[in-house]
Coordinates of C-alpha atoms and ligand atoms in Angstrom, one line a residue:
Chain A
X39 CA -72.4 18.8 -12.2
X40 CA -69.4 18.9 -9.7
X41 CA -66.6 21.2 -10.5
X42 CA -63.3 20.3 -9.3
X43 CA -60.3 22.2 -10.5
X44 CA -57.4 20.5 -12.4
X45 CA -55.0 21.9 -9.5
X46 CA -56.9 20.1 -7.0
X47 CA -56.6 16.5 -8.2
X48 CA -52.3 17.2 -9.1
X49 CA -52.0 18.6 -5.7
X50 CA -54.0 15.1 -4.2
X51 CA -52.0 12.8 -6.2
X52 CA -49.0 14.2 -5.3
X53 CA -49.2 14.4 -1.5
X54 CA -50.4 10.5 -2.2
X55 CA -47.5 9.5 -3.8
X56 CA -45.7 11.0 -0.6
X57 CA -47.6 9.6 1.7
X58 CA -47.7 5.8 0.0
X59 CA -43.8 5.8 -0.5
X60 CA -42.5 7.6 3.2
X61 CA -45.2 6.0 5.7
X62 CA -46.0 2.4 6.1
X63 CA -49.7 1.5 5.8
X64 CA -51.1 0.9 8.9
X65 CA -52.5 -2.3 8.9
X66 CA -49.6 -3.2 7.6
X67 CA -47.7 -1.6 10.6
X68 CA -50.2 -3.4 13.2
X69 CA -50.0 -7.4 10.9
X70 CA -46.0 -6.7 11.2
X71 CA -46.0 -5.9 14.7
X72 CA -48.1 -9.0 15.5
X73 CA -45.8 -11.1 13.4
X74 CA -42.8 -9.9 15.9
X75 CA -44.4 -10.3 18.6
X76 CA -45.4 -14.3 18.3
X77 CA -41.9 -14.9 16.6
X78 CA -40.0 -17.1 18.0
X79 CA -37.0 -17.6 15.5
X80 CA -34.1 -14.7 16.3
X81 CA -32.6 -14.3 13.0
X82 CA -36.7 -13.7 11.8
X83 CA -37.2 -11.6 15.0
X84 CA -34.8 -9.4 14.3
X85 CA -35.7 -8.7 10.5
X86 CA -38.9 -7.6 12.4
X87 CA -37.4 -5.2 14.0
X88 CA -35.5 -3.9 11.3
X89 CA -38.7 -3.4 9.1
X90 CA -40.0 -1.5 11.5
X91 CA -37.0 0.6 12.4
X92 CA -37.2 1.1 8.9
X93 CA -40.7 2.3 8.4
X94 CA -39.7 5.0 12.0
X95 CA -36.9 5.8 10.0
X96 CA -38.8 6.6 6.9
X97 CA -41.4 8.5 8.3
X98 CA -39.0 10.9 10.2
X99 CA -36.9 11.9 7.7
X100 CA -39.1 11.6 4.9
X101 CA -37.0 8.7 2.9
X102 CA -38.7 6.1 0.9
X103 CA -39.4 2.9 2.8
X104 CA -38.1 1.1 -0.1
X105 CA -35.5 2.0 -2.8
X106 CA -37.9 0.9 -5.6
X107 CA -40.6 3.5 -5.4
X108 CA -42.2 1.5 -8.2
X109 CA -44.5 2.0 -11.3
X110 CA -46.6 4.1 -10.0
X111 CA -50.6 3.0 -10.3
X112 CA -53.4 5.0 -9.9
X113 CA -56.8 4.1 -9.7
X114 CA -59.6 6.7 -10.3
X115 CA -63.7 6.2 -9.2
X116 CA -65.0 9.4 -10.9
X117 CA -68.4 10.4 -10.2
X118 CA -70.2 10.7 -13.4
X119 CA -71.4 13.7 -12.1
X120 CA -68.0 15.3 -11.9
X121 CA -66.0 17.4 -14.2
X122 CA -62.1 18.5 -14.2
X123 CA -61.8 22.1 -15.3
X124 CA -58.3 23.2 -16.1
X125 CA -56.9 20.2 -17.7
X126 CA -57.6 16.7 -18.4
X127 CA -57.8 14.1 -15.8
X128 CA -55.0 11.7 -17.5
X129 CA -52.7 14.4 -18.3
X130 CA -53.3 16.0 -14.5
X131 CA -52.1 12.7 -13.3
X132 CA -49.4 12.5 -15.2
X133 CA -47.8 15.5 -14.5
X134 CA -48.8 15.0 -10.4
X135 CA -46.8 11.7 -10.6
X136 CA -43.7 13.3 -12.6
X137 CA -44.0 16.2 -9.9
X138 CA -44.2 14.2 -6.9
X139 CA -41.4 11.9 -7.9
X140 CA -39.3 14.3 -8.9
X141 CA -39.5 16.8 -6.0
X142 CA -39.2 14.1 -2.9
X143 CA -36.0 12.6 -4.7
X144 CA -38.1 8.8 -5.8
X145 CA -36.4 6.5 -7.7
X146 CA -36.4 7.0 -11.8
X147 CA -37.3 3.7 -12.3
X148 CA -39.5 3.1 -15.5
X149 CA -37.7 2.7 -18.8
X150 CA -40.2 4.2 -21.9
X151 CA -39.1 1.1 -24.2
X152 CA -39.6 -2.4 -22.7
X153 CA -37.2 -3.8 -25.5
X154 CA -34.7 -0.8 -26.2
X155 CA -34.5 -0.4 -22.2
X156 CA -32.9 3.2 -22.9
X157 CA -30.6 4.3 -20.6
X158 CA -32.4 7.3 -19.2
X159 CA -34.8 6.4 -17.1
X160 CA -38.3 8.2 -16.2
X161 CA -40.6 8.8 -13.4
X162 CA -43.5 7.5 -15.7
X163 CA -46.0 7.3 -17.3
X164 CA -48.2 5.7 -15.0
X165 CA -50.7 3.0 -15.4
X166 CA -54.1 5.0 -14.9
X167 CA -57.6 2.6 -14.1
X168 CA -60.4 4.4 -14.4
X169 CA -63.8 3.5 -13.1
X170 CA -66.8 5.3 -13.7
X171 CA -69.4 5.8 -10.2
X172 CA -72.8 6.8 -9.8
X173 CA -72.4 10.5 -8.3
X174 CA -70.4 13.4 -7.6
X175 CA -67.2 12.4 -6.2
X176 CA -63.8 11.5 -7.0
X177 CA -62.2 9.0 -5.2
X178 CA -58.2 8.7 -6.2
X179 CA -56.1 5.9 -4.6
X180 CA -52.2 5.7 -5.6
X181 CA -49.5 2.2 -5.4
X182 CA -46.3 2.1 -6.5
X183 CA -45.5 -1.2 -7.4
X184 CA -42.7 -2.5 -6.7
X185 CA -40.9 -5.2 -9.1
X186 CA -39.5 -7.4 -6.6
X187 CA -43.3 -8.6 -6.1
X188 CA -44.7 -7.7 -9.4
X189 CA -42.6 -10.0 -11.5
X190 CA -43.9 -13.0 -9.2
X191 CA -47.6 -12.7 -11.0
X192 CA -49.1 -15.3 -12.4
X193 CA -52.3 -16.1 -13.6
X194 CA -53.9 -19.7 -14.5
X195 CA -57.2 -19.9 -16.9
X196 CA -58.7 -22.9 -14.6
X197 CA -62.2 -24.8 -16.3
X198 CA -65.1 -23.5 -14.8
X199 CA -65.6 -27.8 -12.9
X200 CA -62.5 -27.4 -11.0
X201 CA -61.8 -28.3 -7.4
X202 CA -61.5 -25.0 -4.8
X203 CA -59.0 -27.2 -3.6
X204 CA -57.2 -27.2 -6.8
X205 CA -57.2 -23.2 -6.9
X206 CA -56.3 -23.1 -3.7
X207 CA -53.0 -25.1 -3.9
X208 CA -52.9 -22.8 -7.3
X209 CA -52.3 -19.8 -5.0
X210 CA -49.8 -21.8 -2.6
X211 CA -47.8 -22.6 -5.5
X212 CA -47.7 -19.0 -6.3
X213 CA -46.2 -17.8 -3.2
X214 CA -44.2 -21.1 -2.8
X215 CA -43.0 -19.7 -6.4
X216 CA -42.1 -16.2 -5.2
X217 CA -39.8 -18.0 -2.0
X218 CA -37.8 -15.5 -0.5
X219 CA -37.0 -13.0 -4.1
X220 CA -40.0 -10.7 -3.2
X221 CA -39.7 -9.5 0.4
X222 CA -41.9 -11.8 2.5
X223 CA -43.8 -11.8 4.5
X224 CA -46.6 -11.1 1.0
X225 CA -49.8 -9.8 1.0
X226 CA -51.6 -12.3 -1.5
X227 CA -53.5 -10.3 -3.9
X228 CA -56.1 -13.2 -5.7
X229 CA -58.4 -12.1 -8.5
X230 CA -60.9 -14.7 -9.6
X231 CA -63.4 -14.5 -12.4
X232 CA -64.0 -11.8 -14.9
X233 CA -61.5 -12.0 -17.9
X234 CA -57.9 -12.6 -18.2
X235 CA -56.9 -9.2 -17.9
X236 CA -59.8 -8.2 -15.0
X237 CA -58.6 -11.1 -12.7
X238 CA -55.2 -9.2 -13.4
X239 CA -56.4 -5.9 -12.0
X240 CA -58.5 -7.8 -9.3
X241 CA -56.1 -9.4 -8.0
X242 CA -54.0 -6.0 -7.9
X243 CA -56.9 -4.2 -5.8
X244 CA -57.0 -6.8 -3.6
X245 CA -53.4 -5.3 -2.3
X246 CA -55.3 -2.1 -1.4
X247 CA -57.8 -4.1 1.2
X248 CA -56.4 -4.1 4.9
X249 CA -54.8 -6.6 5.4
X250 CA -56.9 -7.8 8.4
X251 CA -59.6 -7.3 6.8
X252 CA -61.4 -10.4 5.0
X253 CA -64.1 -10.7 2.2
X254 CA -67.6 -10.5 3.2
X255 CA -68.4 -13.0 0.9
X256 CA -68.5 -16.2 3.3
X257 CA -67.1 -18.6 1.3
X258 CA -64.3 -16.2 0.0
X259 CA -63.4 -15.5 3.5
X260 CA -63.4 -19.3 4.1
X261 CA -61.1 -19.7 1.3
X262 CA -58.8 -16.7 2.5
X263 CA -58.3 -17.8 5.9
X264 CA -57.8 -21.6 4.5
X265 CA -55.0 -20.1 2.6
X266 CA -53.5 -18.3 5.2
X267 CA -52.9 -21.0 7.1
X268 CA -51.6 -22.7 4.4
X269 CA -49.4 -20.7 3.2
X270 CA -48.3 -19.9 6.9
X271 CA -46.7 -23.4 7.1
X272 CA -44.5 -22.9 4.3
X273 CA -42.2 -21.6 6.8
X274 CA -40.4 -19.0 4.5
X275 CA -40.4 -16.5 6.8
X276 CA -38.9 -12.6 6.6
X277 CA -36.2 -12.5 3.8
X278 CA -36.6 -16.4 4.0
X279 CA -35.3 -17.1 7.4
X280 CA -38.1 -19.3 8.4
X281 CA -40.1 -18.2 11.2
X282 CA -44.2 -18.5 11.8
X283 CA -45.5 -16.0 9.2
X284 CA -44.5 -15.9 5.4
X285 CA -47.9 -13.7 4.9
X286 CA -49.8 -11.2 6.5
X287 CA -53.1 -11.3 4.7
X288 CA -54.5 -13.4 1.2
X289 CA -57.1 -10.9 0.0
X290 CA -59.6 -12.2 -2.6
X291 CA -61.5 -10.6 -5.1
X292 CA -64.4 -12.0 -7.0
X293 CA -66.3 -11.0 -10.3
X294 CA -68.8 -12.5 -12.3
X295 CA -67.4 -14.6 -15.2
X296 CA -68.0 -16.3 -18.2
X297 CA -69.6 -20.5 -18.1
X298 CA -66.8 -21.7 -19.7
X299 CA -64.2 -20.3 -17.4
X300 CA -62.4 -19.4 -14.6
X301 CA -59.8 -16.8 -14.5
X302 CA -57.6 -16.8 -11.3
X303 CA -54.5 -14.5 -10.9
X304 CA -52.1 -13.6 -8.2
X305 CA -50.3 -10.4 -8.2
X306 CA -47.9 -10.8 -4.7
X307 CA -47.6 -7.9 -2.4
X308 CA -44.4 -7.2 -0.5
X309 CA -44.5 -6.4 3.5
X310 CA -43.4 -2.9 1.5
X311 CA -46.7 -2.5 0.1
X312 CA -48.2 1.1 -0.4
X313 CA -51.1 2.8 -1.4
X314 CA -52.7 5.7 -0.2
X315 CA -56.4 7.0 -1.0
X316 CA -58.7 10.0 -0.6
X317 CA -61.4 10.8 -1.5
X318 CA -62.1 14.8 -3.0
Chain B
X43 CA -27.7 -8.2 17.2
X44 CA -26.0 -10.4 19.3
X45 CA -23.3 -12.7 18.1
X46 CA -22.8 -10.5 14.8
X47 CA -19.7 -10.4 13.5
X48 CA -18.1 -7.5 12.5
X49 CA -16.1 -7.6 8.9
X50 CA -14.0 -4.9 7.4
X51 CA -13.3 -4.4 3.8
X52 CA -11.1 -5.6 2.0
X53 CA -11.6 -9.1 3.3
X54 CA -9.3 -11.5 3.5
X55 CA -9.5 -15.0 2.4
X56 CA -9.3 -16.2 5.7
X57 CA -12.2 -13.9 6.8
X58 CA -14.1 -15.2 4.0
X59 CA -14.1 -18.8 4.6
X60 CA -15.0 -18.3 8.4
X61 CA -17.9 -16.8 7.3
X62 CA -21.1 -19.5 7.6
X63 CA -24.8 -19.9 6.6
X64 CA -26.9 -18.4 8.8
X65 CA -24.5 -16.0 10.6
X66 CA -25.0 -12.2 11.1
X67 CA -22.4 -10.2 10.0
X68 CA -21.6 -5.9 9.8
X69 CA -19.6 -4.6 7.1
X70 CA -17.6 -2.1 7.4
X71 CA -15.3 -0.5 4.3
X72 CA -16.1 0.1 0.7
X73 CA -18.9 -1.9 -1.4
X74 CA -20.0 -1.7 -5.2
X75 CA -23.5 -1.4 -6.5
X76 CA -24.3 -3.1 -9.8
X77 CA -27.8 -4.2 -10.9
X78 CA -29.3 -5.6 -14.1
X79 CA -27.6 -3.4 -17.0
X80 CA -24.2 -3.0 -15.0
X81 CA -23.9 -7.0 -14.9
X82 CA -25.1 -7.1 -18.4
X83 CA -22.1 -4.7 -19.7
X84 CA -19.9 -6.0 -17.2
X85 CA -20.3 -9.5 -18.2
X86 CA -19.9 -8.2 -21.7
X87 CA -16.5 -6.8 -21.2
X88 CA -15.1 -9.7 -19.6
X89 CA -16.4 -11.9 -22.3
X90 CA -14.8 -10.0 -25.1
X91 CA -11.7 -9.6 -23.0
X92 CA -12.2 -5.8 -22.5
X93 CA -10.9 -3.0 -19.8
X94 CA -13.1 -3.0 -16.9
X95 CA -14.3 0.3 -15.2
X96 CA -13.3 -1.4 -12.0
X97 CA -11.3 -3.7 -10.7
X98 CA -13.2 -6.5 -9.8
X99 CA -10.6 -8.6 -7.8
X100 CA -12.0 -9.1 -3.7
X101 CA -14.7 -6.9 -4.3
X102 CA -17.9 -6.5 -2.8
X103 CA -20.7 -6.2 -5.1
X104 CA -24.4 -5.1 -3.4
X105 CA -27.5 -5.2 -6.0
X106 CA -29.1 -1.8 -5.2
X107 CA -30.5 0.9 -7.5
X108 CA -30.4 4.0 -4.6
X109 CA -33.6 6.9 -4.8
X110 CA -31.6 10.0 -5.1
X111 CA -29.5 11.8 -1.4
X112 CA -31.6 14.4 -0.2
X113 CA -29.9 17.4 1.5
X114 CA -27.0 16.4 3.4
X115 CA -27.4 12.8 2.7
X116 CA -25.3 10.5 0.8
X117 CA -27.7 8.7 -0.8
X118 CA -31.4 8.1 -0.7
X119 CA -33.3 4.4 0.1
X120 CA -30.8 1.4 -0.8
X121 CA -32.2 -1.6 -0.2
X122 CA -31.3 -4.8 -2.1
X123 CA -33.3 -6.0 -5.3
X124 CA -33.9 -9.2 -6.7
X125 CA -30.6 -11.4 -6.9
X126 CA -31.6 -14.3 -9.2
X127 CA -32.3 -11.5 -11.9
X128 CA -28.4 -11.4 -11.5
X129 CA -27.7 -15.2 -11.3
X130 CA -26.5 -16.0 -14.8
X131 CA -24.1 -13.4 -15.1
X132 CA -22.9 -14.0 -11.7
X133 CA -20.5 -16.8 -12.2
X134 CA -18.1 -14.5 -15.1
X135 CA -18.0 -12.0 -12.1
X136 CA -16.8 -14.3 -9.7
X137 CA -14.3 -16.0 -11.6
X138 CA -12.7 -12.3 -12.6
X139 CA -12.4 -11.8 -8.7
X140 CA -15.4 -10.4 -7.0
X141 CA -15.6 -12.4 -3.6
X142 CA -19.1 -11.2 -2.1
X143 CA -22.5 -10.6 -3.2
X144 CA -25.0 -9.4 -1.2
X145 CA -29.0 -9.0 -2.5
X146 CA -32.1 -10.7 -1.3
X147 CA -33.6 -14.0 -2.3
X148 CA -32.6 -16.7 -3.6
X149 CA -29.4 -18.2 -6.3
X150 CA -29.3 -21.0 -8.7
X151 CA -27.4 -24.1 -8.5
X152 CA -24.7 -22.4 -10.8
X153 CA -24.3 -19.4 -9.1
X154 CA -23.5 -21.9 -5.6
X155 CA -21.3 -23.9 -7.7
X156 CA -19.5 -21.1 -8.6
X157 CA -19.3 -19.5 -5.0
X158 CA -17.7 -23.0 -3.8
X159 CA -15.3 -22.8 -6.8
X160 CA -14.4 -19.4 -6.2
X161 CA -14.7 -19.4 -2.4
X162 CA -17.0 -16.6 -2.3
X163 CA -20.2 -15.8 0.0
X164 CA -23.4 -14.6 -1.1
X165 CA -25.0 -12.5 1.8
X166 CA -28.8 -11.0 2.0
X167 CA -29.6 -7.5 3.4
X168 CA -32.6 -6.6 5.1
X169 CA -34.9 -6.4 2.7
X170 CA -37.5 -3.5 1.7
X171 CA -35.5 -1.7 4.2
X172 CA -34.0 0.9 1.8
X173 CA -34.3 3.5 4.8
X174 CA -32.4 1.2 7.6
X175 CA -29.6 0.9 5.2
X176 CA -29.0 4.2 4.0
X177 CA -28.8 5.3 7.2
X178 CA -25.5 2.4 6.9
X179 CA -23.8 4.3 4.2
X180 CA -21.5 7.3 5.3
X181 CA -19.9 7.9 1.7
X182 CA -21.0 7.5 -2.0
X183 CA -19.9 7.7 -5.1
X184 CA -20.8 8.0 -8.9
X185 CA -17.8 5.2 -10.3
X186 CA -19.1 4.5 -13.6
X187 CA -21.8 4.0 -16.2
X188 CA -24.1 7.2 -15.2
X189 CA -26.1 6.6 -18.2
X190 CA -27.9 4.3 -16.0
X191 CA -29.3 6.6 -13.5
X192 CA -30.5 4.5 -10.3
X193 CA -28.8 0.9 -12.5
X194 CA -25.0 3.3 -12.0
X195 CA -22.2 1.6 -10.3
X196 CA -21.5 3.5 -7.1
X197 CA -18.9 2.9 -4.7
X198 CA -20.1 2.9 -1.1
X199 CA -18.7 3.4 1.7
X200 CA -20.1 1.7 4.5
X201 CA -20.7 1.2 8.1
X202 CA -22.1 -2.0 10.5
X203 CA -24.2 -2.6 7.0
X204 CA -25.8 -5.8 8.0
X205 CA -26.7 -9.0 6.3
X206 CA -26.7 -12.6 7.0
X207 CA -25.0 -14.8 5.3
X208 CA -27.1 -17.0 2.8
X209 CA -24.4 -19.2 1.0
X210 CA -21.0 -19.7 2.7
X211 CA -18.2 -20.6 0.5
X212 CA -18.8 -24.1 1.2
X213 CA -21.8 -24.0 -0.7
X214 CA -24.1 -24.1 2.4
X215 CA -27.3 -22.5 2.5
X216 CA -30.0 -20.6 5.0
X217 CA -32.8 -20.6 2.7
X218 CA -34.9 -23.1 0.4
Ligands
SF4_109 S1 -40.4 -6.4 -3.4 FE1 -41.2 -4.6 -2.3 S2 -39.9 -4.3 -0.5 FE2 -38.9 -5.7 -1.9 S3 -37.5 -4.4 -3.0 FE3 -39.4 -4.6 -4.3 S4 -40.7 -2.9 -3.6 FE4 -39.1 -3.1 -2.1

């Protein structure tokens, strides 16, 4: 049994949280920097160089790449070999989140009644996945999720005899969907298989994959690239103004899933996408 | 930017209609923020006929929730959200006065309709650039509703705050 102290894991998700919201991932950095560098369109050109000003700007003086320093996610592999001492691992997190967002001035963003809406608003709770691993370590990775992009999620339960091609133009239609509302150019986060709610969560930790960076799986990357391309010619562009790249990356995740279906969701990643991970 | 054009608050009419789809523009003067629940109590009031905490008339109205000002700062990140979250309560705002919305994304047929009628613009700001912008803003201001932490309305005062103009008051667009 590993012993990792309670103080140890607030103190990781905090500097996370910091790290995710002030610096720009860097795959991220080097798809956007591509993106500028082929565009030909001024108006998209110069967007370019905004978000990247932007991202300098952030990282110097420690300001939040974006205003909406989202619902913050967490997702925990624990080592079943590992144990917190000095306090429980969901209550840890919790108060690391509060901490974090409170000390480097985030946004107060969540509301603790999705009806009522109270006024007040909070720095959490945040929306904890928890996986159990073979071993002794405890690998934490943090995203704060945006709205912009999260409210463009969809999810379709296809039968299991349908057409890749019909799944494919699924995922166009998505991002055709979101247009110009979420901050393009997306990183397409695709979850297929599983159930309902695991394609959701796939299709969320496909956001945390590079974004150059395909699936190993040969006909996954097939499909991936396939849907680059295609949603490439949509033409939207940075904030819509046309231009050759509306995304950056379409990330797909697979899991096994039942014979009488086929779950398939999309959870759209802004160009503001962040996460940050280490492993203790 | 080349070729920008460089506005100053309050704008004029005149100012207003010259303005066209696809143009880059600079604003200089004072802006309003108001997001979901501000629209929603401030389409409220007008409805029922009430006092508004502003006065709405050639106003600018930017969809931003700021992060908090750090030391020194006037405000934090304060990028533009959503604006078709704003769309149906757009229209009420325009026809009490407000001539200029700026957010990011796209607006519904109404909300163009209305900008014709009222001969309004709707602009977009660089989006997910909350940094870029605050660096834009030289003065801010708690005017109202501060129940609503980040959703406030603030009054801004602004610098060269860019945008391009997405709908001109001619109901012409830049984007799909
Ligand atoms: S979609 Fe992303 S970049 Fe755009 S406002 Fe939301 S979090 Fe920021």
């Amino acid at each position: 049994m590993r012993v990792i102290s309670a103080a140890k894991v607030e103190e990781a998700v905090g500097s996370l949280f910091l790290k995710a919201n002030t610096v720009i991932r860097p795959d991220i950095k080097r798809a956007l920097k591509r993106a500028y560098a082929k565009e030909t369109n001024k108006l998209a050109g110069e967007l370019y160089r905004i978000i990247l000003e932007n991202a300098a700007i952030a990282k110097t003086k420690r300001l939040p790449i974006c205003q909406d320093t989202g619902l913050p996610v967490v997702f925990v592999e624990a080592g079943e070999d590992v144990r917190i001492k000095g306090g429980g691992l969901e209550g840890v997190i919790q108060k690391a989140v509060i901490r974090s967002y409170k000390k480097y001035l985030f946004r107060a963003s969540i509301v603790s009644d999705p009806l009522k809406r109270e006024s007040r608003s909070g720095f959490g709770p945040a929306i904890i996945h928890l996986e159990l691993k073979k071993g002794k370590r405890l690998k934490i990775t943090v995203m704060p999720k945006g709205f912009g992009s999260e409210n463009k999620t969809r999810m379709k339960m296809f039968n299991p005899t349908v057409r890749i091609t019909e799944i494919e133009n699924f995922i166009v239609e998505c991002v055709k969907n979101a247009g110009s509302d979420a901050c393009p150019p997306y990183i397409v986060g695709v979850g297929v298989g599983g159930t309902a709610e695991k394609a959701n969560l796939l299709a969320k930790m496909a956001l945390l994959r590079p974004v150059d960076k395909n699936s190993r799986k040969k006909h996954i990357l097939k499909m991936e690239k396939k849907i680059y391309s295609m949603i490439n010619h949509l033409r939207i562009g940075p904030m819509g103004l046309g231009g050759k790249t509306t995304c950056l990356g379409v990330n797909i995740l697979t899991y096994p899933t039942h014979i009488a279906g086929l779950p398939v969701a999309v959870n759209i990643g802004c160009h503001a996408t962040r996460s940050a991970a280490v492993t203790i | 930017m080349k070729n920008a054009l460089k506005i100053c608050t309050p704008l004029d009419t005149d100012v207003i209609k010259k303005l066209k789809a696809g143009q880059f523009v600079f604003i200089s003067g004072t802006i309003y923020t108001a997001r979901d629940q501000a629209h929603l109590r401030l389409a409220g009031l007008i409805k029922s006929g009430k006092k508004l905490p502003l006065v709405l008339k050639n106003q600018i109205i930017y969809y931003t929730g700021p992060t908090p000002a750090g030391k020194g700062r006037p405000v934090g990140s304060c990028g533009p959200t959503t604006s078709s979250r704003m769309d149906e309560f757009t229209p009420s705002l325009l026809d009490a006065g407000v001539k200029v919305l700026i957010g990011k994304g796209r607006r519904s047929q109404e909300v163009v309709r209305s900008l014709k009628k009222n001969k309004g613009v709707y602009l977009m700001a660089p989006a997910g650039c909350g940094a870029y912008l605050s660096e834009r803003v030289k003065k801010a201001k708690l005017l109202t509703f501060g129940d609503l932490g980040p959703e406030a309305i603030y009054k801004l005062e602004v610098e060269n705050f860019p945008a391009v103009v997405a709908i001109d008051s001619r109901g012409r667009k830049i984007t799909a």
